[in-house]
Amino acid sequence: MEKIVNILGFAGSLRKDSYNKALLRAALELVPKDAKLEAFSLEGIPPFNQDLENQPPEKVKEFKAKIRAADAILIATPEANYTLPGVLINAMNWASRPYGDNAFDGKPVAVMGATIGMLGTARAQYHLRQSFVFLNMIPLNQPEVMVPFVQEKIDKNGRLTDQKTKEKIGELLVNLVSWTKRLRGA
Ligand SMILES: Cc1cc2nc3c(=O)[nH]c(=O)nc-3n(C[C@H](O)[C@H](O)[C@H](O)COP(=O)(O)O)c2cc1C
C-alpha cells in the first residue's frame, strides 16, 4: 500500500480571526486522499533566546518533534511591514537551533499566504524562500498561492468561500504531495 504523506502546517499569525489560519483550515478540507495534514499553532512559543537553545521550552520541543515527524511542511503566512511576521520567523529560529540540530533540514515545503492588501504576501513569501536556502528546505515552486483582498473571500464564520482560491490551495497540496514522493524516490 502507498505510504501516506504527513504534512505539518502552521500559520504565521496568532490572531483569533486570522485569515491565514483560515487558509490553513481550508487546506485541512482540501488535502488529497494520499496525505494527512495536521495544523500546529505557534501560540505559546516565547521570543527566541539563544541562552536557552540547548534547553528549549516544552512548546518548542513539541514543535521540533512534529516537524521531524512530518514528511512535508505547509506554511501560511501574512506579511508584516513588507516581510515575515515576527511570530513566524521567531518560531523558525527556535526550530533551526542549536546549530547542527535544524529540524527543518531537508524537508519539502510549500507556502501560501493572504493579505487584506493588493500584493497577496508576495514580499513575505520571497523572504521566506530566501530563509529556505539556509534552512536546507526544499521548496515547491508552483503554484504560488498569494491571496490579495482576502477579507472579501472569507465569510463571517472564518470559512474560505472563494472557489478559485480553494482550487489553488488544492493544487498546492497535490503538488506538495507529489513533490514529496518525488524527493523520496517513490
Ligand atoms: C504590523 C503589521 C504590518 C503589516 N504590514 C503589511 C504589509 O507589509 N503588507 C500587507 O499586505 N499587509 C500588511 N499588514 C496587514 C495584514 O496583511 C493583515 O493584518 C492580515 O490580516 C494579517 O494576517 P492574519 O489575518 O492572518 O492575522 C500588516 C499588519 C500589521 C498588524
PDB file of N, CA and C in Angstrom, residues 11-72:
ATOM      1  N   ALA A  11       0.567  28.556  10.709  1.00  0.00           N
ATOM      2  CA  ALA A  11       0.309  29.896  10.192  1.00  0.00           C
ATOM      3  C   ALA A  11       1.116  30.912  10.995  1.00  0.00           C
ATOM      4  N   GLY A  12       1.615  31.915  10.316  1.00  0.00           N
ATOM      5  CA  GLY A  12       2.416  32.949  10.972  1.00  0.00           C
ATOM      6  C   GLY A  12       1.576  34.061  11.548  1.00  0.00           C
ATOM      7  N   SER A  13       0.500  33.685  12.223  1.00  0.00           N
ATOM      8  CA  SER A  13      -0.358  34.671  12.889  1.00  0.00           C
ATOM      9  C   SER A  13      -0.974  34.023  14.115  1.00  0.00           C
ATOM     10  N   LEU A  14      -1.076  34.797  15.195  1.00  0.00           N
ATOM     11  CA  LEU A  14      -1.712  34.275  16.412  1.00  0.00           C
ATOM     12  C   LEU A  14      -3.145  34.789  16.531  1.00  0.00           C
ATOM     13  N   ARG A  15      -3.546  35.653  15.646  1.00  0.00           N
ATOM     14  CA  ARG A  15      -4.846  36.319  15.728  1.00  0.00           C
ATOM     15  C   ARG A  15      -5.980  35.286  15.656  1.00  0.00           C
ATOM     16  N   LYS A  16      -6.957  35.461  16.558  1.00  0.00           N
ATOM     17  CA  LYS A  16      -8.086  34.521  16.602  1.00  0.00           C
ATOM     18  C   LYS A  16      -8.763  34.413  15.223  1.00  0.00           C
ATOM     19  N   ASP A  17      -9.006  35.568  14.606  1.00  0.00           N
ATOM     20  CA  ASP A  17      -9.714  35.571  13.326  1.00  0.00           C
ATOM     21  C   ASP A  17      -8.751  35.676  12.134  1.00  0.00           C
ATOM     22  N   SER A  18      -7.557  35.169  12.316  1.00  0.00           N
ATOM     23  CA  SER A  18      -6.522  35.257  11.274  1.00  0.00           C
ATOM     24  C   SER A  18      -7.004  34.688   9.929  1.00  0.00           C
ATOM     25  N   TYR A  19      -6.781  35.464   8.879  1.00  0.00           N
ATOM     26  CA  TYR A  19      -7.116  34.985   7.538  1.00  0.00           C
ATOM     27  C   TYR A  19      -6.183  33.847   7.112  1.00  0.00           C
ATOM     28  N   ASN A  20      -4.950  33.906   7.584  1.00  0.00           N
ATOM     29  CA  ASN A  20      -4.002  32.852   7.213  1.00  0.00           C
ATOM     30  C   ASN A  20      -4.325  31.534   7.905  1.00  0.00           C
ATOM     31  N   LYS A  21      -4.827  31.638   9.153  1.00  0.00           N
ATOM     32  CA  LYS A  21      -5.328  30.419   9.803  1.00  0.00           C
ATOM     33  C   LYS A  21      -6.527  29.878   9.025  1.00  0.00           C
ATOM     34  N   ALA A  22      -7.325  30.781   8.474  1.00  0.00           N
ATOM     35  CA  ALA A  22      -8.490  30.346   7.690  1.00  0.00           C
ATOM     36  C   ALA A  22      -8.039  29.592   6.425  1.00  0.00           C
ATOM     37  N   LEU A  23      -6.939  30.048   5.811  1.00  0.00           N
ATOM     38  CA  LEU A  23      -6.413  29.315   4.637  1.00  0.00           C
ATOM     39  C   LEU A  23      -5.989  27.903   5.051  1.00  0.00           C
ATOM     40  N   LEU A  24      -5.347  27.826   6.234  1.00  0.00           N
ATOM     41  CA  LEU A  24      -4.901  26.515   6.716  1.00  0.00           C
ATOM     42  C   LEU A  24      -6.099  25.607   7.022  1.00  0.00           C
ATOM     43  N   ARG A  25      -7.158  26.191   7.597  1.00  0.00           N
ATOM     44  CA  ARG A  25      -8.379  25.396   7.855  1.00  0.00           C
ATOM     45  C   ARG A  25      -8.970  24.893   6.545  1.00  0.00           C
ATOM     46  N   ALA A  26      -8.948  25.752   5.529  1.00  0.00           N
ATOM     47  CA  ALA A  26      -9.468  25.332   4.218  1.00  0.00           C
ATOM     48  C   ALA A  26      -8.614  24.178   3.687  1.00  0.00           C
ATOM     49  N   ALA A  27      -7.301  24.278   3.890  1.00  0.00           N
ATOM     50  CA  ALA A  27      -6.386  23.220   3.405  1.00  0.00           C
ATOM     51  C   ALA A  27      -6.716  21.882   4.063  1.00  0.00           C
ATOM     52  N   LEU A  28      -7.135  21.914   5.333  1.00  0.00           N
ATOM     53  CA  LEU A  28      -7.481  20.665   6.035  1.00  0.00           C
ATOM     54  C   LEU A  28      -8.590  19.916   5.300  1.00  0.00           C
ATOM     55  N   GLU A  29      -9.464  20.683   4.655  1.00  0.00           N
ATOM     56  CA  GLU A  29     -10.593  20.064   3.940  1.00  0.00           C
ATOM     57  C   GLU A  29     -10.236  19.701   2.496  1.00  0.00           C
ATOM     58  N   LEU A  30      -9.105  20.209   2.022  1.00  0.00           N
ATOM     59  CA  LEU A  30      -8.762  20.021   0.612  1.00  0.00           C
ATOM     60  C   LEU A  30      -7.624  19.032   0.408  1.00  0.00           C
ATOM     61  N   VAL A  31      -7.131  18.488   1.509  1.00  0.00           N
ATOM     62  CA  VAL A  31      -5.951  17.626   1.431  1.00  0.00           C
ATOM     63  C   VAL A  31      -6.272  16.356   0.631  1.00  0.00           C
ATOM     64  N   PRO A  32      -5.369  15.941  -0.282  1.00  0.00           N
ATOM     65  CA  PRO A  32      -5.657  14.752  -1.090  1.00  0.00           C
ATOM     66  C   PRO A  32      -5.699  13.467  -0.258  1.00  0.00           C
ATOM     67  N   LYS A  33      -6.270  12.445  -0.834  1.00  0.00           N
ATOM     68  CA  LYS A  33      -6.502  11.179  -0.106  1.00  0.00           C
ATOM     69  C   LYS A  33      -5.210  10.499   0.350  1.00  0.00           C
ATOM     70  N   ASP A  34      -4.135  10.721  -0.400  1.00  0.00           N
ATOM     71  CA  ASP A  34      -2.877  10.057  -0.056  1.00  0.00           C
ATOM     72  C   ASP A  34      -2.018  10.897   0.893  1.00  0.00           C
ATOM     73  N   ALA A  35      -2.665  11.845   1.603  1.00  0.00           N
ATOM     74  CA  ALA A  35      -1.923  12.690   2.543  1.00  0.00           C
ATOM     75  C   ALA A  35      -2.767  13.003   3.769  1.00  0.00           C
ATOM     76  N   LYS A  36      -2.043  13.405   4.835  1.00  0.00           N
ATOM     77  CA  LYS A  36      -2.716  13.884   6.047  1.00  0.00           C
ATOM     78  C   LYS A  36      -2.103  15.220   6.390  1.00  0.00           C
ATOM     79  N   LEU A  37      -2.941  16.147   6.846  1.00  0.00           N
ATOM     80  CA  LEU A  37      -2.432  17.467   7.229  1.00  0.00           C
ATOM     81  C   LEU A  37      -2.809  17.733   8.672  1.00  0.00           C
ATOM     82  N   GLU A  38      -1.818  18.102   9.479  1.00  0.00           N
ATOM     83  CA  GLU A  38      -2.074  18.493  10.865  1.00  0.00           C
ATOM     84  C   GLU A  38      -1.714  19.972  11.000  1.00  0.00           C
ATOM     85  N   ALA A  39      -2.604  20.738  11.634  1.00  0.00           N
ATOM     86  CA  ALA A  39      -2.318  22.160  11.851  1.00  0.00           C
ATOM     87  C   ALA A  39      -1.733  22.349  13.242  1.00  0.00           C
ATOM     88  N   PHE A  40      -0.630  23.073  13.319  1.00  0.00           N
ATOM     89  CA  PHE A  40       0.055  23.317  14.602  1.00  0.00           C
ATOM     90  C   PHE A  40      -0.012  24.818  14.876  1.00  0.00           C
ATOM     91  N   SER A  41      -0.364  25.182  16.117  1.00  0.00           N
ATOM     92  CA  SER A  41      -0.434  26.601  16.466  1.00  0.00           C
ATOM     93  C   SER A  41       0.883  27.070  17.064  1.00  0.00           C
ATOM     94  N   LEU A  42       1.333  28.233  16.645  1.00  0.00           N
ATOM     95  CA  LEU A  42       2.579  28.792  17.178  1.00  0.00           C
ATOM     96  C   LEU A  42       2.346  29.535  18.504  1.00  0.00           C
ATOM     97  N   GLU A  43       1.105  29.574  18.947  1.00  0.00           N
ATOM     98  CA  GLU A  43       0.750  30.217  20.224  1.00  0.00           C
ATOM     99  C   GLU A  43       1.575  29.606  21.355  1.00  0.00           C
ATOM    100  N   GLY A  44       2.197  30.471  22.162  1.00  0.00           N
ATOM    101  CA  GLY A  44       2.928  29.958  23.332  1.00  0.00           C
ATOM    102  C   GLY A  44       4.425  29.787  23.100  1.00  0.00           C
ATOM    103  N   ILE A  45       4.881  30.022  21.875  1.00  0.00           N
ATOM    104  CA  ILE A  45       6.334  29.971  21.636  1.00  0.00           C
ATOM    105  C   ILE A  45       6.918  31.333  22.046  1.00  0.00           C
ATOM    106  N   PRO A  46       7.783  31.351  23.029  1.00  0.00           N
ATOM    107  CA  PRO A  46       8.294  32.642  23.520  1.00  0.00           C
ATOM    108  C   PRO A  46       9.309  33.257  22.557  1.00  0.00           C
ATOM    109  N   PRO A  47       9.688  34.508  22.798  1.00  0.00           N
ATOM    110  CA  PRO A  47      10.730  35.102  21.954  1.00  0.00           C
ATOM    111  C   PRO A  47      12.024  34.304  22.068  1.00  0.00           C
ATOM    112  N   PHE A  48      12.701  34.134  20.946  1.00  0.00           N
ATOM    113  CA  PHE A  48      13.925  33.326  20.927  1.00  0.00           C
ATOM    114  C   PHE A  48      14.997  33.938  21.824  1.00  0.00           C
ATOM    115  N   ASN A  49      15.641  33.069  22.605  1.00  0.00           N
ATOM    116  CA  ASN A  49      16.762  33.495  23.440  1.00  0.00           C
ATOM    117  C   ASN A  49      17.849  32.434  23.287  1.00  0.00           C
ATOM    118  N   GLN A  50      18.939  32.825  22.705  1.00  0.00           N
ATOM    119  CA  GLN A  50      19.976  31.829  22.409  1.00  0.00           C
ATOM    120  C   GLN A  50      20.554  31.171  23.660  1.00  0.00           C
ATOM    121  N   ASP A  51      20.429  31.845  24.803  1.00  0.00           N
ATOM    122  CA  ASP A  51      20.897  31.228  26.058  1.00  0.00           C
ATOM    123  C   ASP A  51      20.142  29.939  26.356  1.00  0.00           C
ATOM    124  N   LEU A  52      18.933  29.824  25.793  1.00  0.00           N
ATOM    125  CA  LEU A  52      18.078  28.666  26.100  1.00  0.00           C
ATOM    126  C   LEU A  52      18.036  27.637  24.964  1.00  0.00           C
ATOM    127  N   GLU A  53      18.829  27.840  23.914  1.00  0.00           N
ATOM    128  CA  GLU A  53      18.638  26.983  22.734  1.00  0.00           C
ATOM    129  C   GLU A  53      18.951  25.510  23.000  1.00  0.00           C
ATOM    130  N   ASN A  54      19.783  25.233  23.987  1.00  0.00           N
ATOM    131  CA  ASN A  54      20.079  23.827  24.312  1.00  0.00           C
ATOM    132  C   ASN A  54      19.061  23.207  25.256  1.00  0.00           C
ATOM    133  N   GLN A  55      18.272  24.040  25.928  1.00  0.00           N
ATOM    134  CA  GLN A  55      17.169  23.559  26.787  1.00  0.00           C
ATOM    135  C   GLN A  55      15.910  24.349  26.423  1.00  0.00           C
ATOM    136  N   PRO A  56      15.380  24.126  25.221  1.00  0.00           N
ATOM    137  CA  PRO A  56      14.263  24.966  24.776  1.00  0.00           C
ATOM    138  C   PRO A  56      12.984  24.703  25.567  1.00  0.00           C
ATOM    139  N   PRO A  57      12.040  25.659  25.553  1.00  0.00           N
ATOM    140  CA  PRO A  57      10.752  25.460  26.209  1.00  0.00           C
ATOM    141  C   PRO A  57       9.997  24.251  25.616  1.00  0.00           C
ATOM    142  N   GLU A  58       9.092  23.680  26.427  1.00  0.00           N
ATOM    143  CA  GLU A  58       8.334  22.480  26.013  1.00  0.00           C
ATOM    144  C   GLU A  58       7.651  22.679  24.657  1.00  0.00           C
ATOM    145  N   LYS A  59       7.073  23.850  24.458  1.00  0.00           N
ATOM    146  CA  LYS A  59       6.328  24.102  23.213  1.00  0.00           C
ATOM    147  C   LYS A  59       7.274  24.029  21.998  1.00  0.00           C
ATOM    148  N   VAL A  60       8.487  24.474  22.182  1.00  0.00           N
ATOM    149  CA  VAL A  60       9.465  24.411  21.091  1.00  0.00           C
ATOM    150  C   VAL A  60       9.875  22.959  20.847  1.00  0.00           C
ATOM    151  N   LYS A  61      10.051  22.212  21.944  1.00  0.00           N
ATOM    152  CA  LYS A  61      10.388  20.780  21.791  1.00  0.00           C
ATOM    153  C   LYS A  61       9.294  20.073  20.998  1.00  0.00           C
ATOM    154  N   GLU A  62       8.036  20.404  21.347  1.00  0.00           N
ATOM    155  CA  GLU A  62       6.890  19.792  20.654  1.00  0.00           C
ATOM    156  C   GLU A  62       6.900  20.176  19.165  1.00  0.00           C
ATOM    157  N   PHE A  63       7.159  21.444  18.903  1.00  0.00           N
ATOM    158  CA  PHE A  63       7.197  21.939  17.520  1.00  0.00           C
ATOM    159  C   PHE A  63       8.277  21.193  16.728  1.00  0.00           C
ATOM    160  N   LYS A  64       9.463  21.090  17.298  1.00  0.00           N
ATOM    161  CA  LYS A  64      10.564  20.421  16.598  1.00  0.00           C
ATOM    162  C   LYS A  64      10.252  18.944  16.355  1.00  0.00           C
ATOM    163  N   ALA A  65       9.632  18.301  17.351  1.00  0.00           N
ATOM    164  CA  ALA A  65       9.293  16.870  17.193  1.00  0.00           C
ATOM    165  C   ALA A  65       8.261  16.691  16.075  1.00  0.00           C
ATOM    166  N   LYS A  66       7.285  17.597  16.017  1.00  0.00           N
ATOM    167  CA  LYS A  66       6.243  17.498  14.961  1.00  0.00           C
ATOM    168  C   LYS A  66       6.856  17.736  13.585  1.00  0.00           C
ATOM    169  N   ILE A  67       7.776  18.686  13.500  1.00  0.00           N
ATOM    170  CA  ILE A  67       8.436  18.950  12.206  1.00  0.00           C
ATOM    171  C   ILE A  67       9.197  17.702  11.767  1.00  0.00           C
ATOM    172  N   ARG A  68       9.937  17.131  12.714  1.00  0.00           N
ATOM    173  CA  ARG A  68      10.772  15.960  12.385  1.00  0.00           C
ATOM    174  C   ARG A  68       9.914  14.768  11.945  1.00  0.00           C
ATOM    175  N   ALA A  69       8.732  14.642  12.567  1.00  0.00           N
ATOM    176  CA  ALA A  69       7.860  13.502  12.246  1.00  0.00           C
ATOM    177  C   ALA A  69       7.153  13.693  10.902  1.00  0.00           C
ATOM    178  N   ALA A  70       7.089  14.930  10.429  1.00  0.00           N
ATOM    179  CA  ALA A  70       6.356  15.219   9.190  1.00  0.00           C
ATOM    180  C   ALA A  70       7.211  14.917   7.962  1.00  0.00           C
ATOM    181  N   ASP A  71       6.515  14.543   6.873  1.00  0.00           N
ATOM    182  CA  ASP A  71       7.204  14.337   5.596  1.00  0.00           C
ATOM    183  C   ASP A  71       7.364  15.654   4.849  1.00  0.00           C
ATOM    184  N   ALA A  72       6.469  16.605   5.129  1.00  0.00           N
ATOM    185  CA  ALA A  72       6.476  17.880   4.404  1.00  0.00           C
ATOM    186  C   ALA A  72       5.860  18.962   5.289  1.00  0.00           C
TER     187      ALA A  72
END
